[in-house]
């Protein structure tokens, strides 16, 4: 989800690569789950998040909708997000001890917090959000370790390709009438979320996703400079 704000107002003013150390580590803050509450519809799920849930929790996209996830509009597209509990305003995967019950399968945005991504040119870098985490004395940790993703280079390439594809869809939608914009949004939702991924490993998922991406670009006529 795009944030139209001055980076200097929300960060420490620096941009980082995955090999840099940042003050993001809050693991010694026992019992704190502030970042798992009151997040509204901001925890968007990307296709890999849904694939992880299917692989590890044996829940397909349809099973997630309603209880753990919901659909909403995000920058002109219909995308799923984690659904906060109506009673507690907490993440549906937060257990009674205030701990994440799906930590190994947690979504990419949860892994990222309190960092954000700043897209520029043909890539992105990370920034540290300074107002989002209530813990002030966080420890330093290398971003790569904080994210906890085995092949981070492949994951970053996937994230960038997904971001760029959504941007192309949004730009293309500006030339369409309302009915065709809806058709486009539903196609993306069905193609990348509802249609199950059967990959058993991260590498296999990246390959399956890349194939779908190229097919979708061709079908939609969205062949950008980096395709």
PDB file of C-alpha atoms in Angstrom:
ATOM      1  CA  UNK A   1       0.000   0.000   0.000  1.00  0.00           C
ATOM      2  CA  UNK A   2       1.408   3.344  -1.047  1.00  0.00           C
ATOM      3  CA  UNK A   3       2.044   5.965   1.612  1.00  0.00           C
ATOM      4  CA  UNK A   4       2.075   9.504   0.245  1.00  0.00           C
ATOM      5  CA  UNK A   5       4.243  10.994   2.979  1.00  0.00           C
ATOM      6  CA  UNK A   6       7.646  12.605   3.289  1.00  0.00           C
ATOM      7  CA  UNK A   7      10.149   9.851   4.079  1.00  0.00           C
ATOM      8  CA  UNK A   8      11.937  12.184   6.473  1.00  0.00           C
ATOM      9  CA  UNK A   9       8.803  12.410   8.613  1.00  0.00           C
ATOM     10  CA  UNK A  10       8.383   8.655   9.106  1.00  0.00           C
ATOM     11  CA  UNK A  11      11.959   7.345   9.112  1.00  0.00           C
ATOM     12  CA  UNK A  12      15.399   8.033  10.507  1.00  0.00           C
ATOM     13  CA  UNK A  13      16.298   9.573   7.151  1.00  0.00           C
ATOM     14  CA  UNK A  14      18.398   6.650   5.940  1.00  0.00           C
ATOM     15  CA  UNK A  15      17.898   3.964   3.319  1.00  0.00           C
ATOM     16  CA  UNK A  16      19.298   0.495   3.925  1.00  0.00           C
ATOM     17  CA  UNK A  17      20.216  -2.661   2.042  1.00  0.00           C
ATOM     18  CA  UNK A  18      19.567  -6.160   3.376  1.00  0.00           C
ATOM     19  CA  UNK A  19      23.130  -6.436   4.674  1.00  0.00           C
ATOM     20  CA  UNK A  20      22.857  -3.358   6.894  1.00  0.00           C
ATOM     21  CA  UNK A  21      22.277  -3.297  10.645  1.00  0.00           C
ATOM     22  CA  UNK A  22      19.176  -1.484  11.914  1.00  0.00           C
ATOM     23  CA  UNK A  23      17.523  -0.949  15.290  1.00  0.00           C
ATOM     24  CA  UNK A  24      14.579  -3.249  14.604  1.00  0.00           C
ATOM     25  CA  UNK A  25      15.037  -6.161  17.012  1.00  0.00           C
ATOM     26  CA  UNK A  26      12.295  -6.213  19.664  1.00  0.00           C
ATOM     27  CA  UNK A  27      12.412  -9.921  20.497  1.00  0.00           C
ATOM     28  CA  UNK A  28      13.424  -9.289  24.106  1.00  0.00           C
ATOM     29  CA  UNK A  29      10.205  -7.335  24.678  1.00  0.00           C
ATOM     30  CA  UNK A  30       8.278 -10.224  26.239  1.00  0.00           C
ATOM     31  CA  UNK A  31       4.524 -10.049  25.917  1.00  0.00           C
ATOM     32  CA  UNK A  32       4.389  -7.009  23.628  1.00  0.00           C
ATOM     33  CA  UNK A  33       2.045  -7.469  20.680  1.00  0.00           C
ATOM     34  CA  UNK A  34       1.196  -3.855  19.852  1.00  0.00           C
ATOM     35  CA  UNK A  35       2.140  -4.310  16.200  1.00  0.00           C
ATOM     36  CA  UNK A  36      -0.373  -7.175  15.952  1.00  0.00           C
ATOM     37  CA  UNK A  37      -3.318  -5.026  17.047  1.00  0.00           C
ATOM     38  CA  UNK A  38      -5.290  -2.210  15.529  1.00  0.00           C
ATOM     39  CA  UNK A  39      -3.718  -2.527  12.094  1.00  0.00           C
ATOM     40  CA  UNK A  40      -6.991  -2.180  10.216  1.00  0.00           C
ATOM     41  CA  UNK A  41      -6.678  -3.314   6.610  1.00  0.00           C
ATOM     42  CA  UNK A  42      -2.999  -2.376   6.213  1.00  0.00           C
ATOM     43  CA  UNK A  43      -1.457  -5.872   6.328  1.00  0.00           C
ATOM     44  CA  UNK A  44      -1.811  -6.703   2.657  1.00  0.00           C
ATOM     45  CA  UNK A  45      -1.115 -10.271   1.586  1.00  0.00           C
ATOM     46  CA  UNK A  46       0.950 -10.989  -1.489  1.00  0.00           C
ATOM     47  CA  UNK A  47       0.683 -14.272  -3.440  1.00  0.00           C
ATOM     48  CA  UNK A  48       3.569 -15.875  -1.544  1.00  0.00           C
ATOM     49  CA  UNK A  49       1.875 -15.178   1.777  1.00  0.00           C
ATOM     50  CA  UNK A  50      -1.211 -17.079   0.605  1.00  0.00           C
ATOM     51  CA  UNK A  51       0.985 -19.895  -0.729  1.00  0.00           C
ATOM     52  CA  UNK A  52       2.719 -20.229   2.658  1.00  0.00           C
ATOM     53  CA  UNK A  53      -0.626 -20.489   4.428  1.00  0.00           C
ATOM     54  CA  UNK A  54      -1.734 -23.210   2.027  1.00  0.00           C
ATOM     55  CA  UNK A  55       1.525 -25.154   2.406  1.00  0.00           C
ATOM     56  CA  UNK A  56       1.966 -24.813   6.163  1.00  0.00           C
ATOM     57  CA  UNK A  57      -1.580 -24.392   7.495  1.00  0.00           C
ATOM     58  CA  UNK A  58      -3.348 -26.400   4.781  1.00  0.00           C
ATOM     59  CA  UNK A  59      -5.736 -23.509   4.178  1.00  0.00           C
ATOM     60  CA  UNK A  60      -6.519 -22.422   0.669  1.00  0.00           C
ATOM     61  CA  UNK A  61      -7.492 -18.881  -0.231  1.00  0.00           C
ATOM     62  CA  UNK A  62     -11.209 -19.503   0.136  1.00  0.00           C
ATOM     63  CA  UNK A  63     -10.753 -20.905   3.641  1.00  0.00           C
ATOM     64  CA  UNK A  64      -8.784 -17.824   4.717  1.00  0.00           C
ATOM     65  CA  UNK A  65     -11.422 -15.357   3.574  1.00  0.00           C
ATOM     66  CA  UNK A  66     -13.968 -14.415   6.172  1.00  0.00           C
ATOM     67  CA  UNK A  67     -12.107 -15.307   9.359  1.00  0.00           C
ATOM     68  CA  UNK A  68      -8.406 -14.574   8.848  1.00  0.00           C
ATOM     69  CA  UNK A  69      -8.493 -12.460   5.692  1.00  0.00           C
ATOM     70  CA  UNK A  70     -10.772 -10.137   3.774  1.00  0.00           C
ATOM     71  CA  UNK A  71     -10.798  -8.327   0.446  1.00  0.00           C
ATOM     72  CA  UNK A  72     -10.403  -4.593   0.095  1.00  0.00           C
ATOM     73  CA  UNK A  73      -9.365  -1.880  -2.322  1.00  0.00           C
ATOM     74  CA  UNK A  74      -5.678  -0.956  -2.206  1.00  0.00           C
ATOM     75  CA  UNK A  75      -4.404   1.641  -4.663  1.00  0.00           C
ATOM     76  CA  UNK A  76      -7.108   0.758  -7.154  1.00  0.00           C
ATOM     77  CA  UNK A  77      -6.739  -3.031  -6.947  1.00  0.00           C
ATOM     78  CA  UNK A  78      -8.768  -5.672  -5.097  1.00  0.00           C
ATOM     79  CA  UNK A  79      -6.273  -7.305  -2.733  1.00  0.00           C
ATOM     80  CA  UNK A  80      -6.558  -9.442   0.402  1.00  0.00           C
ATOM     81  CA  UNK A  81      -5.427  -8.291   3.827  1.00  0.00           C
ATOM     82  CA  UNK A  82      -5.353  -9.806   7.287  1.00  0.00           C
ATOM     83  CA  UNK A  83      -8.681  -9.275   9.030  1.00  0.00           C
ATOM     84  CA  UNK A  84      -8.460  -7.904  12.552  1.00  0.00           C
ATOM     85  CA  UNK A  85     -10.681  -9.666  15.095  1.00  0.00           C
ATOM     86  CA  UNK A  86     -13.899  -7.656  15.499  1.00  0.00           C
ATOM     87  CA  UNK A  87     -13.894  -8.133  19.273  1.00  0.00           C
ATOM     88  CA  UNK A  88     -10.232  -7.639  20.172  1.00  0.00           C
ATOM     89  CA  UNK A  89      -9.008  -5.667  17.131  1.00  0.00           C
ATOM     90  CA  UNK A  90      -6.078  -8.102  17.025  1.00  0.00           C
ATOM     91  CA  UNK A  91      -4.550 -10.210  14.277  1.00  0.00           C
ATOM     92  CA  UNK A  92      -6.500 -13.473  13.902  1.00  0.00           C
ATOM     93  CA  UNK A  93      -3.258 -15.413  14.354  1.00  0.00           C
ATOM     94  CA  UNK A  94      -2.365 -13.817  17.701  1.00  0.00           C
ATOM     95  CA  UNK A  95      -2.694 -16.421  20.471  1.00  0.00           C
ATOM     96  CA  UNK A  96      -3.910 -15.902  24.065  1.00  0.00           C
ATOM     97  CA  UNK A  97      -0.320 -15.298  25.202  1.00  0.00           C
ATOM     98  CA  UNK A  98       0.119 -12.435  22.776  1.00  0.00           C
ATOM     99  CA  UNK A  99       2.380 -14.474  20.500  1.00  0.00           C
ATOM    100  CA  UNK A 100       2.162 -15.137  16.773  1.00  0.00           C
ATOM    101  CA  UNK A 101       0.767 -18.628  16.239  1.00  0.00           C
ATOM    102  CA  UNK A 102       2.014 -18.759  12.630  1.00  0.00           C
ATOM    103  CA  UNK A 103       5.415 -17.156  13.118  1.00  0.00           C
ATOM    104  CA  UNK A 104       7.248 -19.352  10.603  1.00  0.00           C
ATOM    105  CA  UNK A 105       4.537 -18.636   8.005  1.00  0.00           C
ATOM    106  CA  UNK A 106       3.867 -15.006   8.870  1.00  0.00           C
ATOM    107  CA  UNK A 107       3.189 -12.601   5.984  1.00  0.00           C
ATOM    108  CA  UNK A 108       5.945 -10.564   4.394  1.00  0.00           C
ATOM    109  CA  UNK A 109       4.751  -7.269   5.869  1.00  0.00           C
ATOM    110  CA  UNK A 110       4.835  -8.789   9.360  1.00  0.00           C
ATOM    111  CA  UNK A 111       8.402  -9.971   8.765  1.00  0.00           C
ATOM    112  CA  UNK A 112       9.311  -6.509   7.554  1.00  0.00           C
ATOM    113  CA  UNK A 113       7.939  -4.472  10.481  1.00  0.00           C
ATOM    114  CA  UNK A 114       9.119  -1.956  11.705  1.00  0.00           C
ATOM    115  CA  UNK A 115      10.854  -1.542   8.364  1.00  0.00           C
ATOM    116  CA  UNK A 116       9.300  -0.370   5.136  1.00  0.00           C
ATOM    117  CA  UNK A 117      10.282  -0.566   1.477  1.00  0.00           C
ATOM    118  CA  UNK A 118      11.225   2.477  -0.569  1.00  0.00           C
ATOM    119  CA  UNK A 119      10.958   1.787  -4.304  1.00  0.00           C
ATOM    120  CA  UNK A 120      13.281   3.694  -6.594  1.00  0.00           C
ATOM    121  CA  UNK A 121      14.343   3.122 -10.176  1.00  0.00           C
ATOM    122  CA  UNK A 122      14.578  -0.610 -10.839  1.00  0.00           C
ATOM    123  CA  UNK A 123      14.729  -1.746  -7.228  1.00  0.00           C
ATOM    124  CA  UNK A 124      13.979  -0.887  -3.638  1.00  0.00           C
ATOM    125  CA  UNK A 125      15.730  -0.254  -0.356  1.00  0.00           C
ATOM    126  CA  UNK A 126      14.559  -0.456   3.224  1.00  0.00           C
ATOM    127  CA  UNK A 127      13.793   2.311   5.687  1.00  0.00           C
ATOM    128  CA  UNK A 128      13.209   2.225   9.435  1.00  0.00           C
ATOM    129  CA  UNK A 129       9.835   3.521  10.572  1.00  0.00           C
ATOM    130  CA  UNK A 130      10.309   5.585  13.720  1.00  0.00           C
ATOM    131  CA  UNK A 131       6.717   6.095  14.873  1.00  0.00           C
ATOM    132  CA  UNK A 132       5.170   2.657  14.346  1.00  0.00           C
ATOM    133  CA  UNK A 133       6.778   0.555  17.104  1.00  0.00           C
ATOM    134  CA  UNK A 134       6.090   1.389  20.755  1.00  0.00           C
ATOM    135  CA  UNK A 135       9.374  -0.153  21.925  1.00  0.00           C
ATOM    136  CA  UNK A 136      12.065   2.532  21.971  1.00  0.00           C
ATOM    137  CA  UNK A 137      15.151   0.524  22.968  1.00  0.00           C
ATOM    138  CA  UNK A 138      15.270  -1.998  20.154  1.00  0.00           C
ATOM    139  CA  UNK A 139      18.462  -3.896  19.498  1.00  0.00           C
ATOM    140  CA  UNK A 140      20.458  -3.791  16.289  1.00  0.00           C
ATOM    141  CA  UNK A 141      20.099  -6.642  13.827  1.00  0.00           C
ATOM    142  CA  UNK A 142      21.033  -7.262  10.210  1.00  0.00           C
ATOM    143  CA  UNK A 143      17.989  -6.820   7.976  1.00  0.00           C
ATOM    144  CA  UNK A 144      18.587 -10.156   6.262  1.00  0.00           C
ATOM    145  CA  UNK A 145      18.458 -11.953   9.601  1.00  0.00           C
ATOM    146  CA  UNK A 146      15.428  -9.983  10.770  1.00  0.00           C
ATOM    147  CA  UNK A 147      13.403 -10.991   7.702  1.00  0.00           C
ATOM    148  CA  UNK A 148      14.274 -14.658   8.170  1.00  0.00           C
ATOM    149  CA  UNK A 149      13.870 -15.597   4.495  1.00  0.00           C
ATOM    150  CA  UNK A 150      16.206 -18.355   3.170  1.00  0.00           C
ATOM    151  CA  UNK A 151      16.984 -16.980  -0.308  1.00  0.00           C
ATOM    152  CA  UNK A 152      16.504 -13.268   0.240  1.00  0.00           C
ATOM    153  CA  UNK A 153      17.852 -12.290  -3.181  1.00  0.00           C
ATOM    154  CA  UNK A 154      15.193 -14.407  -4.904  1.00  0.00           C
ATOM    155  CA  UNK A 155      12.513 -13.100  -2.538  1.00  0.00           C
ATOM    156  CA  UNK A 156      13.454  -9.479  -3.190  1.00  0.00           C
ATOM    157  CA  UNK A 157      13.312 -10.111  -6.952  1.00  0.00           C
ATOM    158  CA  UNK A 158       9.846 -11.628  -6.495  1.00  0.00           C
ATOM    159  CA  UNK A 159       8.634  -8.673  -4.391  1.00  0.00           C
ATOM    160  CA  UNK A 160       9.924  -6.213  -6.981  1.00  0.00           C
ATOM    161  CA  UNK A 161       8.302  -8.065  -9.878  1.00  0.00           C
ATOM    162  CA  UNK A 162       4.959  -8.201  -8.036  1.00  0.00           C
ATOM    163  CA  UNK A 163       5.171  -4.495  -7.168  1.00  0.00           C
ATOM    164  CA  UNK A 164       6.017  -3.556 -10.754  1.00  0.00           C
ATOM    165  CA  UNK A 165       3.188  -5.714 -12.122  1.00  0.00           C
ATOM    166  CA  UNK A 166       0.636  -4.055  -9.833  1.00  0.00           C
ATOM    167  CA  UNK A 167       1.945  -0.662 -10.870  1.00  0.00           C
ATOM    168  CA  UNK A 168       1.476  -1.565 -14.546  1.00  0.00           C
ATOM    169  CA  UNK A 169      -2.052  -2.761 -13.787  1.00  0.00           C
ATOM    170  CA  UNK A 170      -2.887   0.468 -11.970  1.00  0.00           C
ATOM    171  CA  UNK A 171      -1.507   2.607 -14.774  1.00  0.00           C
ATOM    172  CA  UNK A 172      -3.380   0.559 -17.356  1.00  0.00           C
ATOM    173  CA  UNK A 173      -6.610   0.783 -15.344  1.00  0.00           C
ATOM    174  CA  UNK A 174      -6.533   4.578 -15.622  1.00  0.00           C
ATOM    175  CA  UNK A 175      -7.449   4.267 -19.296  1.00  0.00           C
ATOM    176  CA  UNK A 176     -10.392   1.916 -18.660  1.00  0.00           C
ATOM    177  CA  UNK A 177     -14.005   2.523 -17.708  1.00  0.00           C
ATOM    178  CA  UNK A 178     -15.284   1.358 -14.320  1.00  0.00           C
ATOM    179  CA  UNK A 179     -16.556  -2.023 -15.511  1.00  0.00           C
ATOM    180  CA  UNK A 180     -13.283  -2.908 -17.246  1.00  0.00           C
ATOM    181  CA  UNK A 181     -11.263  -1.784 -14.217  1.00  0.00           C
ATOM    182  CA  UNK A 182     -13.287  -4.182 -12.095  1.00  0.00           C
ATOM    183  CA  UNK A 183     -12.721  -6.981 -14.615  1.00  0.00           C
ATOM    184  CA  UNK A 184      -8.972  -6.335 -14.504  1.00  0.00           C
ATOM    185  CA  UNK A 185      -8.884  -6.322 -10.694  1.00  0.00           C
ATOM    186  CA  UNK A 186     -10.863  -9.570 -10.481  1.00  0.00           C
ATOM    187  CA  UNK A 187      -8.612 -11.232 -13.055  1.00  0.00           C
ATOM    188  CA  UNK A 188      -5.512 -10.402 -10.986  1.00  0.00           C
ATOM    189  CA  UNK A 189      -7.216 -11.642  -7.812  1.00  0.00           C
ATOM    190  CA  UNK A 190      -8.253 -14.935  -9.348  1.00  0.00           C
ATOM    191  CA  UNK A 191      -5.028 -15.529 -11.258  1.00  0.00           C
ATOM    192  CA  UNK A 192      -2.612 -14.860  -8.407  1.00  0.00           C
ATOM    193  CA  UNK A 193      -4.620 -15.691  -5.273  1.00  0.00           C
ATOM    194  CA  UNK A 194      -7.638 -17.917  -5.890  1.00  0.00           C
ATOM    195  CA  UNK A 195      -5.849 -20.288  -8.253  1.00  0.00           C
ATOM    196  CA  UNK A 196      -3.792 -22.525  -5.915  1.00  0.00           C
ATOM    197  CA  UNK A 197      -0.022 -22.788  -6.129  1.00  0.00           C
ATOM    198  CA  UNK A 198       1.121 -26.389  -5.844  1.00  0.00           C
ATOM    199  CA  UNK A 199       4.814 -25.698  -5.298  1.00  0.00           C
ATOM    200  CA  UNK A 200       6.329 -27.384  -2.232  1.00  0.00           C
ATOM    201  CA  UNK A 201       9.412 -25.176  -1.921  1.00  0.00           C
ATOM    202  CA  UNK A 202      10.243 -21.488  -2.187  1.00  0.00           C
ATOM    203  CA  UNK A 203      12.273 -22.034  -5.366  1.00  0.00           C
ATOM    204  CA  UNK A 204       9.387 -23.886  -6.986  1.00  0.00           C
ATOM    205  CA  UNK A 205       6.973 -21.146  -5.961  1.00  0.00           C
ATOM    206  CA  UNK A 206       9.135 -18.450  -7.559  1.00  0.00           C
ATOM    207  CA  UNK A 207       9.149 -20.418 -10.801  1.00  0.00           C
ATOM    208  CA  UNK A 208       5.402 -20.993 -10.777  1.00  0.00           C
ATOM    209  CA  UNK A 209       4.726 -17.350  -9.950  1.00  0.00           C
ATOM    210  CA  UNK A 210       7.063 -16.095 -12.694  1.00  0.00           C
ATOM    211  CA  UNK A 211       5.259 -18.222 -15.256  1.00  0.00           C
ATOM    212  CA  UNK A 212       1.871 -16.866 -14.192  1.00  0.00           C
ATOM    213  CA  UNK A 213       3.245 -13.341 -14.258  1.00  0.00           C
ATOM    214  CA  UNK A 214       4.499 -13.580 -17.825  1.00  0.00           C
ATOM    215  CA  UNK A 215       1.229 -15.167 -18.971  1.00  0.00           C
ATOM    216  CA  UNK A 216      -0.764 -12.400 -17.269  1.00  0.00           C
ATOM    217  CA  UNK A 217       1.386  -9.653 -18.794  1.00  0.00           C
ATOM    218  CA  UNK A 218       0.903 -11.127 -22.241  1.00  0.00           C
ATOM    219  CA  UNK A 219      -2.850 -11.525 -21.786  1.00  0.00           C
ATOM    220  CA  UNK A 220      -3.256  -8.001 -20.446  1.00  0.00           C
ATOM    221  CA  UNK A 221      -0.788  -6.395 -22.838  1.00  0.00           C
ATOM    222  CA  UNK A 222       1.371  -5.133 -19.979  1.00  0.00           C
ATOM    223  CA  UNK A 223       4.885  -5.550 -21.291  1.00  0.00           C
ATOM    224  CA  UNK A 224       6.971  -2.904 -19.544  1.00  0.00           C
ATOM    225  CA  UNK A 225      10.619  -1.996 -19.939  1.00  0.00           C
ATOM    226  CA  UNK A 226      11.745  -4.635 -17.426  1.00  0.00           C
ATOM    227  CA  UNK A 227       9.686  -7.514 -18.814  1.00  0.00           C
TER     228      UNK A 227
END
